[in-house]
Short mmCIF file of C-alpha atoms and ligand atoms in Angstrom, two decimals:
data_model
loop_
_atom_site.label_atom_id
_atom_site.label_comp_id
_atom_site.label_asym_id
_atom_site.label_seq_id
_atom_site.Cartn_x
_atom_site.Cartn_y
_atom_site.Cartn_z
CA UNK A 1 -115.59 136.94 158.07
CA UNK A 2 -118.08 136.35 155.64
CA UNK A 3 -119.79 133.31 157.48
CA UNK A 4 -120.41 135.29 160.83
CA UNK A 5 -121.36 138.58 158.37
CA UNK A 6 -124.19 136.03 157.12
CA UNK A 7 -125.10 134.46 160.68
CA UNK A 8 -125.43 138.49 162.07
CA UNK A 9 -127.33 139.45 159.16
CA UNK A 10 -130.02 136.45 160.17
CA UNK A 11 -129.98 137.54 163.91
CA UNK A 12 -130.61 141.44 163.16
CA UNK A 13 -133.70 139.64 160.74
CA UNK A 14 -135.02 137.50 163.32
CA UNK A 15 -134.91 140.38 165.69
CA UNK A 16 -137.73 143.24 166.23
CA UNK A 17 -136.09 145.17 169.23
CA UNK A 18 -132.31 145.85 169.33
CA UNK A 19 -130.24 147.84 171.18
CA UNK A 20 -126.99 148.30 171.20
CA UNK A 21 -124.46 148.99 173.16
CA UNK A 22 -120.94 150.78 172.24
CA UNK A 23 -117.59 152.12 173.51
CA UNK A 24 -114.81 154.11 172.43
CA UNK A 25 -114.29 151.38 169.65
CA UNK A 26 -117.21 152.55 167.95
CA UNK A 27 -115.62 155.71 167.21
CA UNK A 28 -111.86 154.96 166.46
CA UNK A 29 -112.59 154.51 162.69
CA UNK A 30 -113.81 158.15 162.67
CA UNK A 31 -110.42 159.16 163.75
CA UNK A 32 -111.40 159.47 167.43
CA UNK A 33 -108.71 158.01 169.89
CA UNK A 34 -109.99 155.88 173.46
CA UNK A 35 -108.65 159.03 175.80
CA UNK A 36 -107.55 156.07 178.00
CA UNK A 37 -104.87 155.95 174.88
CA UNK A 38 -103.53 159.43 175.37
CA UNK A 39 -99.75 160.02 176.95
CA UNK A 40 -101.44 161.82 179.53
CA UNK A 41 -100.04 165.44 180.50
CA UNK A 42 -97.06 165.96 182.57
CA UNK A 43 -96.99 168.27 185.21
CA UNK A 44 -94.04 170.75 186.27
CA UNK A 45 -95.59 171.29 189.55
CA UNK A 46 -95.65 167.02 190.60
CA UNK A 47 -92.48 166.61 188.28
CA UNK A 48 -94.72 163.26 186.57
CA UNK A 49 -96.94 162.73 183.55
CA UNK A 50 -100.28 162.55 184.73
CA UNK A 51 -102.67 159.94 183.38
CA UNK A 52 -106.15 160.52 181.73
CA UNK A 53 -107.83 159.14 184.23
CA UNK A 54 -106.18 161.29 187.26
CA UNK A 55 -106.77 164.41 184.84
CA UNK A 56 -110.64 163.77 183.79
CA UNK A 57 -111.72 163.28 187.18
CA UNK A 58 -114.03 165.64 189.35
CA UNK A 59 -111.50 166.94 191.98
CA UNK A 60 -108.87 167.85 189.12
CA UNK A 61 -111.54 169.86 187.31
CA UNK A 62 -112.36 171.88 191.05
CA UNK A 63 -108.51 171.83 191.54
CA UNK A 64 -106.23 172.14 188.36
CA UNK A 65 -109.33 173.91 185.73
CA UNK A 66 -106.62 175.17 183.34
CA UNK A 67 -104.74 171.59 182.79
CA UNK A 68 -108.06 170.00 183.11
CA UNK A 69 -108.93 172.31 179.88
CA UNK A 70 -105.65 171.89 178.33
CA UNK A 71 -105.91 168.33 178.40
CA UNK A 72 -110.16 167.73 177.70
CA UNK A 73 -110.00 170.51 175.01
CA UNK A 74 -107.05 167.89 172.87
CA UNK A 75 -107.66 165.01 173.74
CA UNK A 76 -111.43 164.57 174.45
CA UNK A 77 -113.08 166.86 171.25
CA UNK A 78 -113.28 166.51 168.21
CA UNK A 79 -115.41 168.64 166.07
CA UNK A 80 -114.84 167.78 162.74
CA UNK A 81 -114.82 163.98 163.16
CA UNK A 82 -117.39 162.34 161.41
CA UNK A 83 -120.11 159.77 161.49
CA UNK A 84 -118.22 156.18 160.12
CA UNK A 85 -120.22 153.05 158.96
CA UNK A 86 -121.54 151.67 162.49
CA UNK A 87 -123.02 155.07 163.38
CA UNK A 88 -124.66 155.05 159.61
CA UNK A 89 -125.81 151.64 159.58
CA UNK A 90 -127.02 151.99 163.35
CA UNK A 91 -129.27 154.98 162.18
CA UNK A 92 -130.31 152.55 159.12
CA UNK A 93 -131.45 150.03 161.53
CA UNK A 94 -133.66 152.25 163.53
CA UNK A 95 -135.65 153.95 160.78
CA UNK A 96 -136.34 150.52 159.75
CA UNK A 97 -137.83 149.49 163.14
CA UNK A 98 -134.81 146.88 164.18
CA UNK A 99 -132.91 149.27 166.85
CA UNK A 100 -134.96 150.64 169.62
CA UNK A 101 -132.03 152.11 171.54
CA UNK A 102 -128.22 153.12 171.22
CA UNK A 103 -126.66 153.10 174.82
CA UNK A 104 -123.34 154.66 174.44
CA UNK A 105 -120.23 155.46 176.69
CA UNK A 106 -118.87 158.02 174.23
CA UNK A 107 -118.94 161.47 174.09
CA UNK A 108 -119.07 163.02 170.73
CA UNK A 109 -122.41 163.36 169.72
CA UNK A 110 -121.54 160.80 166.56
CA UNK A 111 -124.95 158.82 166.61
CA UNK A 112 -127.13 161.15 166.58
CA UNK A 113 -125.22 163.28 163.38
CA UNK A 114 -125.54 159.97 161.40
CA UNK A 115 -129.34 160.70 162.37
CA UNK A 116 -130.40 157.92 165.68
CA UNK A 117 -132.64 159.28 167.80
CA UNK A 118 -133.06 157.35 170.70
CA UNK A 119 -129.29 157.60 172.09
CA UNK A 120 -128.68 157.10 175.74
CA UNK A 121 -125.06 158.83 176.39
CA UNK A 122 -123.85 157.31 179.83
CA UNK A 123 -121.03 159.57 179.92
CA UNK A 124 -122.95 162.71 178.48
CA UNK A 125 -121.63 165.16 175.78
CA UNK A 126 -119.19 167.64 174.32
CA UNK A 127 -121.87 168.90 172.59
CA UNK A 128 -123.48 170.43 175.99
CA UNK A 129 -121.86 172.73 178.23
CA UNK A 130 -123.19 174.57 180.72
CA UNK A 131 -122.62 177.56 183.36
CA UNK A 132 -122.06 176.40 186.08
CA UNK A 133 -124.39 179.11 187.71
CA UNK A 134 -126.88 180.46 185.28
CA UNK A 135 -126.86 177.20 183.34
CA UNK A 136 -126.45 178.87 180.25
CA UNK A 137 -125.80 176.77 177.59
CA UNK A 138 -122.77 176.57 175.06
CA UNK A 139 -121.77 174.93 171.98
CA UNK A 140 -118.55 173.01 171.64
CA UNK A 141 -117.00 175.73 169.22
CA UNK A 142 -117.53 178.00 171.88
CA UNK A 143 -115.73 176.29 174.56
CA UNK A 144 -112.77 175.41 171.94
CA UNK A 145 -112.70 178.88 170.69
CA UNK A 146 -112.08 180.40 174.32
CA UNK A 147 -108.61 180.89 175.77
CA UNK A 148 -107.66 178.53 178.83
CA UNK A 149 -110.45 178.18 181.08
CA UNK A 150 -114.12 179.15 179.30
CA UNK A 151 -115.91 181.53 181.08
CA UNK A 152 -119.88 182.27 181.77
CA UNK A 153 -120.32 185.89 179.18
CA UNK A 154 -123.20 186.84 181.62
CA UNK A 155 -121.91 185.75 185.38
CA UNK A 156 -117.94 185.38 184.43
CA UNK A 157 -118.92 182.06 186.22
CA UNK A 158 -116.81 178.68 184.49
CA UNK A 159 -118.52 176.73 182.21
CA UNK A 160 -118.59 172.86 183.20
CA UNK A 161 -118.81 170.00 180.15
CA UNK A 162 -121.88 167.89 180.73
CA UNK A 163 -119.65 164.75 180.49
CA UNK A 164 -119.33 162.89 183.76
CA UNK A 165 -115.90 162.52 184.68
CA UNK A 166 -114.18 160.46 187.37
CA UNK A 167 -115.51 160.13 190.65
CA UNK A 168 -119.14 161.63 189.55
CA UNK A 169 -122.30 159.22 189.38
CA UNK A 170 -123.99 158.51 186.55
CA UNK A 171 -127.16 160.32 185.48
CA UNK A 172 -130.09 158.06 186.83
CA UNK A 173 -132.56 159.13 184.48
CA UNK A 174 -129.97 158.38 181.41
CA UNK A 175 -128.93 155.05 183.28
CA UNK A 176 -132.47 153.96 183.87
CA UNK A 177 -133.71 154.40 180.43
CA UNK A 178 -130.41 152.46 179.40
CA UNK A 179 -131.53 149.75 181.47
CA UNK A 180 -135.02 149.51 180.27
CA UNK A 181 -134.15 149.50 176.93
CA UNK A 182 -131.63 146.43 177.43
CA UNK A 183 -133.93 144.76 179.41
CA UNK A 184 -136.57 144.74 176.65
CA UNK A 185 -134.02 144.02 173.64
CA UNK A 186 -134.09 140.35 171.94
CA UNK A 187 -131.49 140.81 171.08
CA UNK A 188 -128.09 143.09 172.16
CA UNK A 189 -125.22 143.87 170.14
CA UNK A 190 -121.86 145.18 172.25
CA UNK A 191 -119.43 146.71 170.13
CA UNK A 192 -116.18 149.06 170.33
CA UNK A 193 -115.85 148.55 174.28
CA UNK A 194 -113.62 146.24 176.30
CA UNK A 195 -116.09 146.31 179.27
CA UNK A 196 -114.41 147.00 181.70
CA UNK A 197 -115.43 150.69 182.34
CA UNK A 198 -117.92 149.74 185.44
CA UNK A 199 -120.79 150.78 186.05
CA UNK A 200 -121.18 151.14 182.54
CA UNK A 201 -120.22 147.26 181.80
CA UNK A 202 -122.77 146.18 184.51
CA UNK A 203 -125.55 146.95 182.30
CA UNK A 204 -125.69 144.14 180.30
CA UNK A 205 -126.11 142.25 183.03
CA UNK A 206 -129.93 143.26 182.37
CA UNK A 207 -129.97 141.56 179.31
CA UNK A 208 -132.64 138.59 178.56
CA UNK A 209 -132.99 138.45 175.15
CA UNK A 210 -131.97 135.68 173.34
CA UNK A 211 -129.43 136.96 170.90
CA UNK A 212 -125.95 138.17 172.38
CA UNK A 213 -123.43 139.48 169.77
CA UNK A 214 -119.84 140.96 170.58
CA UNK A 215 -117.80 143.05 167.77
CA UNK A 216 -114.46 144.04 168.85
CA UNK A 217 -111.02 144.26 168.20
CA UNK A 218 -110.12 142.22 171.06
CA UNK A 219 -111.29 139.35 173.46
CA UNK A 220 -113.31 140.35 175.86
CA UNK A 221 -114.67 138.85 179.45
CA UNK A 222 -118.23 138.18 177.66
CA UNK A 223 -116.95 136.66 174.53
CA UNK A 224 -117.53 133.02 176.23
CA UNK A 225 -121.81 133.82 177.12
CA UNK A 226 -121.68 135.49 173.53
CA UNK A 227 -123.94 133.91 170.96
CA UNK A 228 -121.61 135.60 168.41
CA UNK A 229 -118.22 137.28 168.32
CA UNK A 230 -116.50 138.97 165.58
CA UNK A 231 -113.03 140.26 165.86
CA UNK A 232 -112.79 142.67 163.20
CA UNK A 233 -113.26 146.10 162.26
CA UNK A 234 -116.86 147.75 163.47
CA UNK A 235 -117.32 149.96 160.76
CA UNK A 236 -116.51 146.89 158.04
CA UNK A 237 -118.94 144.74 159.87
CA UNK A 238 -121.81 147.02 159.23
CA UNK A 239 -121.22 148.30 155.86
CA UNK A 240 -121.13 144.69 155.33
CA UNK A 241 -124.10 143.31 157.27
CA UNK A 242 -125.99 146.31 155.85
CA UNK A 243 -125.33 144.72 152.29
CA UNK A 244 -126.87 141.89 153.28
CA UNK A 245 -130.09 143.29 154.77
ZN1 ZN B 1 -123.68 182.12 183.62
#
């Protein structure tokens, strides 16, 4: 690995405006599954295990609130997880001027507690949740620490994540501030995320820098326009780059 460490460590150098762009990957090495992962929940009323993506989607949440709970509440938060080395060194690389923008599909708030501030969250937060009338806010710990199905303490209203699930658009001002960012990057660096989660994937499409790197576990559909790939570890490859810069 050391070789493509040192060609990485010359790109990030040659760079002045980075972005990068992350999926669940980014966040496995802080102990944080891909949901996509999970078994799933199974249901007595269907008689079948329901999968992730049936039970994180929009018309569950209206339908099915208390399995939709039961299910976001352990699979999809995580409160004590922690920052790892790509959301450290990421933070690193911005105070020194190299990262304009994180664009990120995950949820957990990780980026900005290892201290980046410009973080564009395509999918939204645990962090944030609202009422769904007042639009009081709440904190994750509240929404964990009520029974079943958390409730509004002014209107008795339910409180809604603001994570978008299945079947709900994308926030356009998030998206279009993603979009801009990538557009302006020299260079991009995709890590943690198979991309294949559309619209999400699409975005790099907006890319016209000159510097295209891919870290993931696996191959991916972009590793052939890639100016670099690295199969290992995310959080290795930037303690390791780091040491370099
Ligand atoms: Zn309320």
């Amino acid at each position: 690995m050391t070789e493509e460490i040192r060609k990485l460590a010359d790109m990030i150098r040659a760079s002045e405006n980075i972005v990068f762009f992350g999926g669940a990957g980014v966040s496995t090495e802080s102990g944080i599954p891909d949901f996509r992962s999970a078994k799933g929940i199974y249901s007595e009323k269907w008689k079948r295990d329901l999968s992730p993506e049936e039970i994180i989607s929009h018309s569950f949440y209206e339908r099915h609130p208390e399995e939709f709970w039961e299910f976001y509440k352990d699979k999809l938060c995580y409160p004590e997880a922690e920052p790892n080395d790509c959301h450290k060194a990421l933070a690193k690389l911005e105070e020194m001027g190299k990262v304009k923008a994180v664009v990120t599909q995950n949820i957990d708030g990780l980026h900005q507690k290892a201290g980046s501030k410009k973080v564009y969250e395509l999918h939204g937060s645990v962090l944030r949740n609202y009422c769904t009338l007042c639009k009081k806010f709440f904190t994750l710990e509240e929404v964990l620490s009520a029974p079943g199905v958390p409730v509004c303490d002014r209107c008795k209203m339910p409180i809604k994540p603001d994570v978008v699930l299945y079947e709900e658009p994308l926030n356009d001002d998030v998206t279009e501030k993603a979009i801009r960012a990538i557009s302006k990057a020299d260079m991009l660096i995709i890590g943690g995320t198979s991309l294949v989660v559309y619209p999400a994937a699409g975005l790099i499409r907006y890319f016209r820098g000159e510097r295209l790197v891919l870290v993931n576990k696996s191959r991916t559909q972009a590793d052939a326009s890639a100016d670099l790939v690295i199969h290992e570890p995310i959080g290795e490859v930037f303690r390791e780059v780091m040491s370099l810069l």
